[in-house]
Coordinates of C-alpha atoms in Angstrom, one line a residue:
M1 CA -89.4 -42.3 9.5
M2 CA -89.3 -44.0 5.6
L3 CA -90.5 -40.3 4.2
Y4 CA -88.0 -38.5 6.5
V5 CA -85.2 -40.8 4.8
I6 CA -86.1 -39.9 1.6
V7 CA -86.8 -36.7 1.7
G8 CA -83.0 -36.1 3.4
I9 CA -81.4 -38.4 0.7
I10 CA -83.0 -36.2 -1.5
V11 CA -82.2 -33.1 0.2
L12 CA -78.3 -34.5 -0.2
I13 CA -78.7 -35.5 -3.8
L14 CA -79.6 -31.8 -4.3
I15 CA -76.8 -31.0 -2.7
V16 CA -74.6 -32.6 -4.4
I17 CA -75.9 -31.4 -7.7
G18 CA -75.7 -27.3 -6.6
V19 CA -72.5 -28.2 -5.3
L20 CA -71.6 -29.8 -8.4
F21 CA -73.0 -26.9 -10.0
Y22 CA -70.4 -24.1 -8.4
M23 CA -67.4 -26.2 -9.1
R24 CA -68.1 -25.8 -12.8
N25 CA -69.2 -22.4 -13.3
Q26 CA -65.9 -21.2 -10.9
R27 CA -63.6 -23.5 -13.4
R28 CA -65.3 -22.2 -16.1
S29 CA -63.1 -18.9 -15.0
S30 CA -60.4 -20.2 -16.0
I31 CA -61.2 -21.9 -19.5
E32 CA -62.7 -17.4 -20.6
T33 CA -59.2 -16.6 -19.2
I34 CA -57.1 -19.2 -21.3
E35 CA -60.1 -17.9 -24.1
Q36 CA -59.1 -14.1 -23.5
R37 CA -55.2 -14.7 -24.0
K38 CA -55.7 -16.7 -26.5
N39 CA -57.1 -13.5 -28.5
E40 CA -54.8 -11.5 -27.2
I41 CA -52.1 -13.2 -29.0
Q42 CA -53.7 -13.8 -32.1
Q43 CA -53.7 -10.5 -31.8
L44 CA -50.2 -9.5 -31.3
P45 CA -49.1 -7.2 -34.1
F46 CA -46.7 -9.5 -36.5
Q47 CA -48.1 -7.5 -39.4
D48 CA -46.4 -3.9 -37.6
E49 CA -43.3 -5.6 -37.7
L50 CA -43.1 -7.3 -40.7
V51 CA -44.4 -4.0 -41.9
K52 CA -40.7 -2.4 -41.3
V53 CA -39.0 -5.3 -43.1
K54 CA -42.0 -4.8 -46.7
A55 CA -40.1 -1.5 -46.4
L56 CA -36.6 -2.4 -47.4
N57 CA -36.0 -3.0 -51.2
L58 CA -37.6 -6.5 -51.0
K59 CA -35.2 -9.0 -52.9
G60 CA -32.5 -11.0 -52.5
Q61 CA -31.4 -12.5 -49.3
T62 CA -34.4 -9.2 -47.1
V63 CA -37.2 -11.7 -49.2
Q64 CA -36.0 -15.0 -48.2
H65 CA -35.7 -13.1 -44.2
F66 CA -39.2 -11.5 -44.8
D67 CA -40.8 -15.0 -46.5
K68 CA -39.6 -16.6 -43.6
W69 CA -40.8 -14.8 -40.5
K70 CA -44.9 -14.1 -42.3
R71 CA -44.2 -18.7 -42.5
E72 CA -43.8 -19.4 -39.4
W73 CA -46.1 -16.4 -38.2
Q74 CA -49.3 -17.8 -40.2
T75 CA -47.8 -21.4 -38.9
V76 CA -48.3 -19.9 -35.5
L77 CA -51.8 -18.6 -36.3
N78 CA -53.4 -21.7 -38.6
E79 CA -51.7 -24.3 -36.3
D80 CA -50.7 -23.7 -33.0
L81 CA -53.2 -21.4 -32.1
K82 CA -55.9 -23.5 -33.9
S83 CA -54.8 -26.7 -31.5
C84 CA -55.0 -24.4 -29.0
E85 CA -57.9 -23.9 -29.9
L86 CA -58.8 -27.9 -29.8
I87 CA -57.4 -27.9 -27.3
I88 CA -59.7 -25.1 -24.8
N89 CA -62.8 -27.1 -26.3
D90 CA -62.0 -30.1 -24.9
A91 CA -61.6 -28.8 -21.8
D92 CA -64.9 -27.2 -22.1
E93 CA -66.4 -29.7 -23.3
A94 CA -64.8 -31.4 -20.2
L95 CA -66.4 -29.3 -17.8
D96 CA -70.4 -29.6 -18.9
K97 CA -69.3 -32.8 -18.4
F98 CA -68.1 -32.5 -15.1
K99 CA -64.6 -33.6 -16.0
F100 CA -63.1 -31.1 -13.4
K101 CA -59.2 -33.3 -13.9
E102 CA -59.4 -33.7 -17.3
S103 CA -61.0 -30.2 -18.0
E104 CA -58.1 -28.3 -15.6
E105 CA -55.2 -30.8 -17.3
K106 CA -56.4 -29.6 -20.7
V107 CA -56.2 -26.0 -19.1
Q108 CA -52.6 -26.4 -18.6
E109 CA -51.5 -28.0 -22.0
A110 CA -53.3 -25.4 -23.8
N111 CA -50.9 -22.7 -21.2
V112 CA -48.1 -24.3 -22.3
L113 CA -49.1 -24.2 -26.2
L114 CA -49.7 -19.9 -25.5
N115 CA -46.2 -20.2 -24.1
Q116 CA -45.0 -21.8 -26.5
I117 CA -46.4 -19.2 -29.4
E118 CA -45.5 -16.0 -27.3
K119 CA -41.6 -17.3 -27.3
K120 CA -42.2 -17.9 -31.0
Y121 CA -42.8 -13.7 -30.9
E122 CA -40.9 -12.7 -29.5
V123 CA -37.4 -14.8 -30.7
S124 CA -39.4 -14.1 -34.4
V125 CA -39.4 -9.7 -33.4
N126 CA -35.8 -9.9 -32.0
E127 CA -34.7 -11.5 -35.0
I128 CA -37.0 -8.5 -37.6
Q129 CA -35.6 -5.8 -34.6
D130 CA -31.6 -7.3 -34.8
Y131 CA -31.9 -7.0 -38.6
M132 CA -33.0 -3.5 -39.0
A133 CA -31.0 -1.9 -36.3
K134 CA -28.8 -3.8 -38.2
I135 CA -29.3 -2.4 -41.4
S136 CA -29.1 1.9 -39.0
E137 CA -25.7 0.6 -38.5
D138 CA -25.0 -0.4 -42.3
E139 CA -26.3 3.0 -43.1
R140 CA -24.6 5.5 -40.7
K141 CA -21.2 3.5 -41.7
Y142 CA -21.7 3.6 -45.5
D143 CA -22.8 7.5 -44.2
D144 CA -19.5 7.9 -43.2
C145 CA -17.0 6.1 -44.7
R146 CA -18.0 8.7 -47.5
I147 CA -17.1 11.5 -45.3
I148 CA -13.7 9.8 -44.8
Y149 CA -13.7 9.2 -48.6
R150 CA -14.4 12.6 -49.4
E151 CA -12.5 14.6 -46.6
S152 CA -9.0 11.8 -46.6
K153 CA -9.0 13.2 -50.3
R154 CA -9.1 17.1 -49.8
D155 CA -6.8 16.7 -46.7
V156 CA -4.1 14.6 -48.7
L157 CA -4.5 17.8 -51.7
A158 CA -4.6 20.4 -49.1
N159 CA -1.7 18.9 -47.0
R160 CA 0.6 17.3 -50.1
H161 CA 4.0 18.5 -48.0
Q162 CA 2.5 16.7 -44.4
Y163 CA 2.6 13.9 -45.8
G164 CA 5.5 13.2 -47.7
E165 CA 5.8 10.4 -50.1
S166 CA 3.7 9.3 -48.9
A167 CA 1.0 11.5 -50.4
G168 CA 1.2 9.3 -53.5
P169 CA -0.2 5.8 -52.4
L170 CA -2.8 7.4 -50.3
E171 CA -4.3 9.2 -52.8
A172 CA -4.3 6.0 -55.3
Q173 CA -5.8 3.6 -51.6
I174 CA -8.2 6.6 -51.2
E175 CA -9.0 6.5 -55.0
T176 CA -9.8 2.3 -54.7
Y177 CA -12.8 3.1 -51.7
E178 CA -15.0 4.8 -54.4
P179 CA -16.6 2.2 -56.1
Q180 CA -16.3 -0.1 -53.1
I181 CA -18.5 2.0 -51.4
D182 CA -21.4 1.6 -54.6
V183 CA -20.9 -1.9 -54.5
Y184 CA -22.3 -1.6 -50.8
Q185 CA -25.2 0.4 -52.7
Q186 CA -25.4 -2.6 -54.9
H187 CA -25.8 -5.3 -52.1
V188 CA -28.8 -2.5 -51.2
N189 CA -30.7 -2.1 -54.3
E190 CA -30.6 -6.1 -54.9
G191 CA -31.9 -6.4 -51.1
N192 CA -28.5 -8.3 -50.2
Y193 CA -29.4 -6.5 -47.0
D194 CA -26.4 -9.9 -45.6
D195 CA -23.8 -9.1 -48.4
A196 CA -24.3 -5.4 -47.5
H197 CA -23.4 -5.8 -43.7
Q198 CA -20.6 -8.0 -44.8
H199 CA -19.2 -5.6 -47.2
I200 CA -19.8 -1.8 -45.1
T201 CA -17.7 -3.5 -41.9
A202 CA -15.4 -4.3 -43.2
L203 CA -14.8 -1.5 -45.7
H204 CA -15.6 0.8 -42.1
Q205 CA -12.7 -0.5 -40.4
E206 CA -10.3 -0.4 -42.9
M207 CA -10.8 3.1 -44.1
T208 CA -11.1 4.0 -40.5
R209 CA -7.8 2.9 -39.9
L210 CA -7.4 4.4 -43.0
K211 CA -8.5 7.5 -41.3
E212 CA -5.9 7.1 -38.4
D213 CA -3.2 6.7 -40.4
M214 CA -3.7 9.4 -42.3
E215 CA -3.6 12.3 -38.1
E216 CA 0.1 9.2 -37.7
I217 CA 2.0 10.0 -40.8
P218 CA 2.6 13.1 -40.6
E219 CA 3.8 12.1 -36.8
L220 CA 5.7 9.9 -38.0
I221 CA 7.3 12.4 -41.0
R222 CA 8.0 15.3 -38.3
D223 CA 9.8 12.4 -35.5
V224 CA 12.1 11.1 -38.5
Q225 CA 12.5 14.3 -40.1
K226 CA 12.7 16.8 -36.7
E227 CA 12.8 15.8 -33.5
L228 CA 15.0 11.8 -33.6
P229 CA 17.8 13.4 -35.1
A230 CA 17.6 15.9 -32.9
Q231 CA 17.8 14.0 -29.8
F232 CA 21.1 12.5 -31.6
Q233 CA 21.7 15.8 -32.2
D234 CA 20.9 16.5 -28.2
I235 CA 22.7 13.0 -26.5
R236 CA 26.3 13.5 -29.0
F237 CA 26.1 16.9 -27.4
G238 CA 25.7 16.5 -24.3
C239 CA 27.4 13.6 -23.8
R240 CA 30.8 15.1 -25.5
D241 CA 30.1 18.0 -22.4
L242 CA 30.4 15.1 -19.9
K243 CA 33.4 13.3 -21.1
L244 CA 35.1 17.2 -20.9
E245 CA 34.1 17.2 -17.0
G246 CA 35.5 14.4 -16.6
Y247 CA 32.7 11.4 -16.9
N248 CA 34.1 8.1 -18.6
L249 CA 30.9 7.1 -21.2
E250 CA 32.3 4.9 -22.7
H251 CA 30.5 1.8 -21.7
V252 CA 27.0 4.1 -23.5
K253 CA 28.9 3.9 -26.5
V254 CA 27.2 6.9 -27.5
D255 CA 29.1 7.2 -31.1
S256 CA 28.5 3.8 -32.5
T257 CA 24.7 3.4 -31.2
L258 CA 23.8 6.8 -32.3
Q259 CA 24.9 5.2 -35.9
T260 CA 23.7 2.1 -35.8
L261 CA 19.8 4.8 -35.3
K262 CA 21.0 6.2 -38.0
G263 CA 20.7 3.7 -40.1
K264 CA 17.5 2.3 -38.5
L265 CA 16.3 5.5 -38.8
N266 CA 16.8 6.0 -42.8
L267 CA 14.4 2.9 -43.2
V268 CA 11.8 4.5 -41.6
E269 CA 10.8 6.3 -44.3
P270 CA 10.9 4.5 -47.5
L271 CA 8.6 2.2 -45.0
I272 CA 5.7 5.8 -44.4
A273 CA 6.0 5.9 -48.1
R274 CA 4.7 2.5 -48.3
L275 CA 1.8 2.7 -46.1
E276 CA 3.7 0.2 -43.6
L277 CA 3.2 2.3 -41.4
D278 CA 3.4 -1.0 -38.7
K279 CA 6.8 -1.7 -39.4
A280 CA 7.7 2.0 -39.6
E281 CA 5.9 2.5 -35.9
T282 CA 8.1 -1.4 -35.0
I283 CA 11.2 0.5 -35.7
I284 CA 11.3 3.5 -34.4
D285 CA 9.8 2.0 -31.8
E286 CA 12.9 0.4 -31.0
I287 CA 14.9 3.2 -31.4
N288 CA 13.2 5.7 -28.8
D289 CA 13.5 2.3 -25.9
S290 CA 18.2 2.4 -27.2
I291 CA 17.6 5.9 -26.3
D292 CA 15.8 5.2 -23.3
E293 CA 19.1 3.2 -22.3
M294 CA 21.6 5.3 -23.2
V295 CA 20.0 8.7 -21.5
E296 CA 19.6 6.1 -18.1
L297 CA 23.1 4.8 -18.5
V298 CA 24.4 8.9 -18.3
E299 CA 21.9 9.6 -15.6
L300 CA 23.3 6.8 -13.6
E301 CA 26.3 8.2 -14.2
V302 CA 25.8 11.9 -13.0
K303 CA 23.9 11.0 -9.9
A304 CA 26.8 8.9 -8.8
K305 CA 28.7 11.0 -9.1
N306 CA 26.2 12.6 -6.4
N307 CA 27.3 9.9 -4.8
V308 CA 30.2 9.6 -4.5
E309 CA 30.7 13.7 -3.8
L310 CA 28.9 13.6 -1.1
T311 CA 29.4 10.6 0.5
K312 CA 33.8 10.1 0.0
E313 CA 33.7 12.5 3.5
E314 CA 31.1 10.3 5.3
I315 CA 33.0 6.9 4.0
T316 CA 36.5 8.9 5.1
D317 CA 35.2 9.6 8.9
Q318 CA 34.1 6.1 8.9
L319 CA 36.7 4.8 8.4
F320 CA 38.7 6.8 10.9
H321 CA 36.5 5.7 13.6
A322 CA 36.7 1.9 12.6
K323 CA 40.5 2.6 12.8
D324 CA 40.7 4.7 16.2
T325 CA 37.7 2.3 17.8
N326 CA 39.9 0.0 17.2
Y327 CA 43.2 1.2 18.2
M328 CA 41.6 1.2 21.8
I329 CA 40.3 -1.9 22.5
R330 CA 42.8 -3.4 21.8
T331 CA 45.0 -1.1 23.5
E332 CA 42.2 -1.5 26.4
I333 CA 42.7 -5.4 26.7
E334 CA 46.9 -4.8 27.2
Y335 CA 45.4 -3.2 30.1
V336 CA 42.4 -5.1 31.2
K337 CA 43.7 -9.0 30.5
D338 CA 45.5 -9.5 33.8
T339 CA 42.8 -8.6 36.1
Y340 CA 39.6 -9.5 33.4
Y341 CA 39.7 -12.2 31.9
I342 CA 39.1 -10.8 28.2
N343 CA 37.3 -14.3 25.6
E344 CA 40.2 -15.2 23.1
E345 CA 37.2 -15.6 20.2
D346 CA 36.3 -11.0 20.5
I347 CA 40.8 -10.7 21.1
Q348 CA 41.2 -12.6 17.3
N349 CA 37.8 -10.5 16.0
V350 CA 39.7 -7.3 17.1
R351 CA 42.6 -8.7 15.4
Q352 CA 40.7 -9.8 12.3
Y353 CA 38.9 -5.9 12.6
D354 CA 42.6 -4.2 12.4
N355 CA 43.9 -6.1 9.1
E356 CA 40.1 -5.5 7.0
I357 CA 39.8 -2.2 8.0
Q358 CA 43.6 -1.8 7.0
S359 CA 42.6 -3.1 4.0
L360 CA 39.3 -0.7 3.5
I361 CA 41.5 2.1 4.1
T362 CA 44.2 1.2 0.8
V363 CA 40.8 0.3 -1.1
Y364 CA 39.3 3.4 -0.2
D365 CA 43.0 5.0 -1.3
E366 CA 42.4 3.5 -4.6
I367 CA 39.7 4.8 -5.4
L368 CA 40.6 8.5 -4.2
M369 CA 43.0 8.2 -6.4
E370 CA 41.0 7.1 -9.4
T371 CA 39.0 9.6 -8.9
A372 CA 41.6 11.8 -9.0
K373 CA 42.1 10.9 -12.6
S374 CA 40.3 13.1 -15.8
S375 CA 38.8 10.1 -17.2
I376 CA 35.5 8.6 -14.4
R377 CA 33.6 5.8 -14.9
Y378 CA 31.2 7.0 -11.5
T379 CA 28.8 4.1 -11.2
E380 CA 31.9 1.6 -10.3
V381 CA 33.0 4.2 -7.8
E382 CA 30.0 4.4 -6.4
D383 CA 29.8 0.5 -5.6
N384 CA 33.8 0.2 -4.7
L385 CA 31.7 3.3 -2.0
K386 CA 29.2 1.2 -1.0
Y387 CA 30.9 -2.1 -0.3
I388 CA 33.1 0.1 2.0
E389 CA 30.5 1.7 3.7
T390 CA 28.7 -1.0 3.7
H391 CA 31.3 -3.3 5.6
V392 CA 33.1 -0.5 7.6
K393 CA 29.7 0.3 9.4
V394 CA 30.0 -3.8 10.1
I395 CA 32.8 -3.1 11.9
N396 CA 31.9 -0.2 13.3
E397 CA 29.2 -2.1 14.8
K398 CA 30.2 -5.2 15.8
Q399 CA 33.5 -3.4 18.0
E400 CA 31.0 -0.9 19.3
K401 CA 29.4 -4.6 21.6
I402 CA 33.3 -5.2 22.4
Q403 CA 33.8 -1.9 23.2
N404 CA 31.0 -1.6 25.5
Y405 CA 31.8 -5.1 27.0
L406 CA 35.0 -4.4 27.9
T407 CA 33.5 -0.6 29.8
N408 CA 31.2 -2.9 31.8
L409 CA 33.5 -5.7 32.8
R410 CA 34.9 -3.7 36.0
E411 CA 31.0 -2.3 36.4
D412 CA 29.9 -5.3 36.1
E413 CA 32.2 -6.8 39.1
Q414 CA 31.6 -3.5 41.2
E415 CA 27.7 -4.5 41.4
A416 CA 28.5 -8.2 41.7
Q417 CA 30.6 -6.8 44.6
R418 CA 27.3 -4.7 46.1
N419 CA 25.0 -7.3 46.0
T420 CA 27.3 -10.1 47.4
L421 CA 26.9 -7.8 50.2
K422 CA 24.0 -6.8 50.2
I423 CA 23.0 -10.8 50.7
Q424 CA 24.6 -11.3 53.3
S425 CA 23.7 -8.4 54.7
K426 CA 20.1 -9.6 54.8
K427 CA 20.5 -12.3 55.3
E428 CA 21.6 -12.1 58.5
E429 CA 18.8 -9.8 58.7
V430 CA 16.6 -12.8 57.8
Y431 CA 18.3 -15.3 60.7
R432 CA 18.2 -12.7 63.3
K433 CA 14.8 -13.2 62.8
L434 CA 13.6 -15.7 62.8
L435 CA 15.6 -17.0 66.2
A436 CA 13.6 -13.7 68.0
S437 CA 10.4 -15.6 66.8
N438 CA 7.7 -16.8 68.0
L439 CA 8.8 -19.7 66.5
S440 CA 9.1 -22.7 68.9
S441 CA 12.6 -23.7 67.1
V442 CA 14.2 -22.5 63.6
P443 CA 13.1 -24.6 61.0
E444 CA 15.5 -27.2 59.4
R445 CA 15.0 -26.2 55.9
F446 CA 16.2 -22.3 56.7
I447 CA 19.3 -23.3 58.1
I448 CA 19.8 -25.9 55.5
M449 CA 19.0 -22.9 53.1
K450 CA 21.7 -20.4 55.5
N451 CA 24.2 -22.8 55.2
E452 CA 24.4 -23.0 51.6
I453 CA 23.7 -19.3 51.0
D454 CA 27.4 -19.4 52.8
V455 CA 28.8 -21.9 50.4
E456 CA 28.2 -20.2 47.8
T457 CA 28.9 -16.4 49.0
R458 CA 33.0 -18.2 49.8
E459 CA 32.5 -19.2 46.4
V460 CA 31.9 -15.7 45.0
H461 CA 34.3 -14.4 47.1
Q462 CA 36.8 -17.1 45.3
L463 CA 35.8 -16.2 42.5
F464 CA 36.6 -12.6 43.0
N465 CA 40.5 -13.4 43.8
K466 CA 40.9 -15.4 40.8
R467 CA 43.5 -13.7 38.4
P468 CA 42.0 -12.9 35.6
M469 CA 38.9 -13.0 36.4
N470 CA 36.0 -14.1 34.7
V471 CA 33.4 -11.3 35.5
T472 CA 31.1 -13.0 33.8
Q473 CA 30.9 -16.3 35.4
V474 CA 30.9 -13.8 38.9
R475 CA 28.3 -11.7 37.9
D476 CA 26.5 -15.5 36.7
K477 CA 26.6 -16.6 40.0
V478 CA 26.1 -13.6 42.2
N479 CA 23.3 -13.8 40.3
K480 CA 22.6 -17.1 41.4
V481 CA 22.8 -17.3 44.9
L482 CA 21.0 -13.6 44.8
A483 CA 18.0 -15.4 44.1
T484 CA 18.5 -18.1 46.1
M485 CA 18.8 -15.3 49.3
N486 CA 15.2 -14.2 47.7
T487 CA 13.5 -17.3 48.0
F488 CA 15.0 -17.9 51.4
E489 CA 13.5 -14.3 52.6
A490 CA 10.4 -15.1 50.6
E491 CA 9.8 -18.1 52.4
A492 CA 11.1 -17.5 55.8
M493 CA 8.7 -13.5 56.3
E494 CA 5.8 -16.2 55.2
V495 CA 6.1 -19.0 57.7
L496 CA 7.4 -15.6 60.4
E497 CA 3.9 -14.6 59.5
Y498 CA 1.7 -17.6 59.9
A499 CA 3.3 -18.1 63.2
Q500 CA 2.4 -14.6 64.5
Y501 CA -1.4 -15.7 62.9
A502 CA -1.3 -18.4 64.9
E503 CA -0.5 -17.6 67.4
Q504 CA -3.2 -14.8 68.0
L505 CA -5.8 -17.2 66.7
I506 CA -4.9 -19.4 69.9
Q507 CA -5.0 -16.7 72.5
Y508 CA -7.9 -15.4 71.4
G509 CA -9.5 -19.6 70.8
N510 CA -8.4 -19.5 74.6
R511 CA -12.1 -17.9 75.9
Y512 CA -14.1 -20.7 74.1
R513 CA -11.7 -23.4 76.0
K514 CA -14.3 -24.5 78.8
D515 CA -18.1 -23.9 77.3
H516 CA -16.6 -25.6 74.1
A517 CA -14.5 -29.0 74.1
D518 CA -14.3 -29.6 70.3
V519 CA -12.9 -26.0 69.9
N520 CA -10.6 -27.0 73.0
K521 CA -9.3 -30.0 71.3
D522 CA -8.5 -28.3 67.6
L523 CA -6.2 -25.6 69.3
N524 CA -4.4 -28.0 70.8
E525 CA -4.3 -30.0 68.3
A526 CA -3.1 -26.6 66.6
E527 CA -0.7 -26.1 69.7
R528 CA 0.6 -29.5 68.6
L529 CA 0.9 -28.3 65.0
F530 CA 2.6 -25.2 65.7
T531 CA 5.5 -26.7 68.3
N532 CA 5.8 -28.7 65.3
N533 CA 6.5 -25.6 62.8
R534 CA 3.3 -27.0 60.3
Y535 CA 2.8 -23.3 60.7
K536 CA 0.2 -23.3 58.3
R537 CA -1.3 -26.7 59.3
A538 CA -2.0 -25.1 62.9
V539 CA -4.1 -21.7 61.6
E540 CA -5.7 -24.0 59.4
V541 CA -7.2 -25.9 62.4
A542 CA -7.5 -22.9 64.9
E543 CA -9.5 -20.9 62.4
A544 CA -11.8 -23.5 61.4
A545 CA -12.8 -23.9 65.4
L546 CA -13.4 -20.8 65.6
E547 CA -15.3 -20.1 62.9
R548 CA -17.6 -23.0 63.9
V549 CA -18.3 -20.8 67.8
E550 CA -17.8 -17.4 66.2
P551 CA -18.4 -16.8 62.5
G552 CA -16.0 -13.9 61.6
A553 CA -13.8 -13.6 64.2
T554 CA -11.0 -15.2 61.7
E555 CA -11.6 -12.5 59.3
R556 CA -11.1 -9.4 61.8
I557 CA -7.7 -11.1 63.3
E558 CA -6.6 -11.3 60.0
E559 CA -6.8 -7.6 59.4
I560 CA -5.6 -6.6 62.8
A561 CA -2.2 -8.6 62.2
L562 CA -2.5 -6.9 58.7
K563 CA -2.5 -3.6 60.7
H564 CA 0.0 -4.9 62.4
K565 CA 2.4 -5.5 59.7
R566 CA 2.3 -2.3 58.3
I567 CA 3.2 -0.2 61.2

């Protein structure tokens, strides 16, 4: 037995040892991977990037950049990678001693350090690439500046007449650029590429602006010498013609404004000659804005004249329509005021409208007299016409409402009379049905409702006979009685239907009285309720009794009752 135990322990120990060796071999691959990564980083082509910098003039500022990048990479190789290698060795030794956790921590530490090294590599490479790209862009700007210099100089010589008095200052300014272009090359020769970058960037911006100014100067001179004077002339003659046609343009102040603009225009050419183009453009923009304002005012006058011509006849028609309508309303009021009640406020409004119409006609006559003059401010005339048009439109709308009200008085009275006769006829018809029905007696509430309708109908007749008759009051009273009549009819028809249906249920249920005591009892109760005018409750009791002995019977009886009702 002991032998088995010993053998078992030995086997167990061997298994544990085997597992440990297996785990160590498994983790050995992570160390090999980190070792391979370290070697790949060590072989990164950083020197290839430095060679690009070395190809420049390795002096001055460039040497400083070169030494910095070289020193940083040497630090990576000599310190960071060495430290990483020691950490990897520690991880390997820990693994040999089966210290798996410690080995794993060392591998992670090495990975973190390699990540930092890769980051440093990327930063340095990006700095070198940006530096080389900046130098390449500076070379392009340098070539561009030389082209601008040559072309600008040649353009001034060949097209001197286009630049007028600004040709001399342009030539002088262009000549200042040649030594500045050489300064860039001096910085490059000395290896001071940072200074060269700042210098060529500022110079390129300035020379590009010069090129744009040279394209703009002929246009500015053309505006000053031809375009704007031509516009001044067109405006002067155009306004003169419009004045001859009867336009009043005093508010435009054409002559004084043009004189002021000419004075401003005389300041522009000296500014162009001194190459103060921003100031010249500002003045020209101000002149153009003033021209636009004058032209807009003139155009408003022309449009106003067209609108005046178009709206005069229409406003004339509206005013005469308002006057005629007001006369008809006043005449109609005088004719019907003894027969029908007219609201005093409406009468006062009609009188007020008459005064307002007379005032508008007076103003309109003054406007027509104004338009007959030799010089007219059409925008003012247009505003006055709009005022008249707006007010007469409101008056016409309000008068139309009053006119419709007067027209509808007789129709409303006739309709009220028809409804009164209809109420009386319908009331008698409904009451006759109640009396001729199988009801044990006419329910008291219907007698009360009939009496109420009779009383209110007499009140309606009194209102009809009153002079002047208040048609609105009559109409409202008739509508009220009509609503009561509709309620009376609806409720009466409902009671008649319940009574007929209850009677049919009781008659049908008589066949079950002998054999079903409970049915006999409920039908007796239904008859008692019927006698007491409680028809709806009688239907409920009778239906419940029949459904107990013959399910579906009440539905058939109800269908038969509905068929008889339709017939």
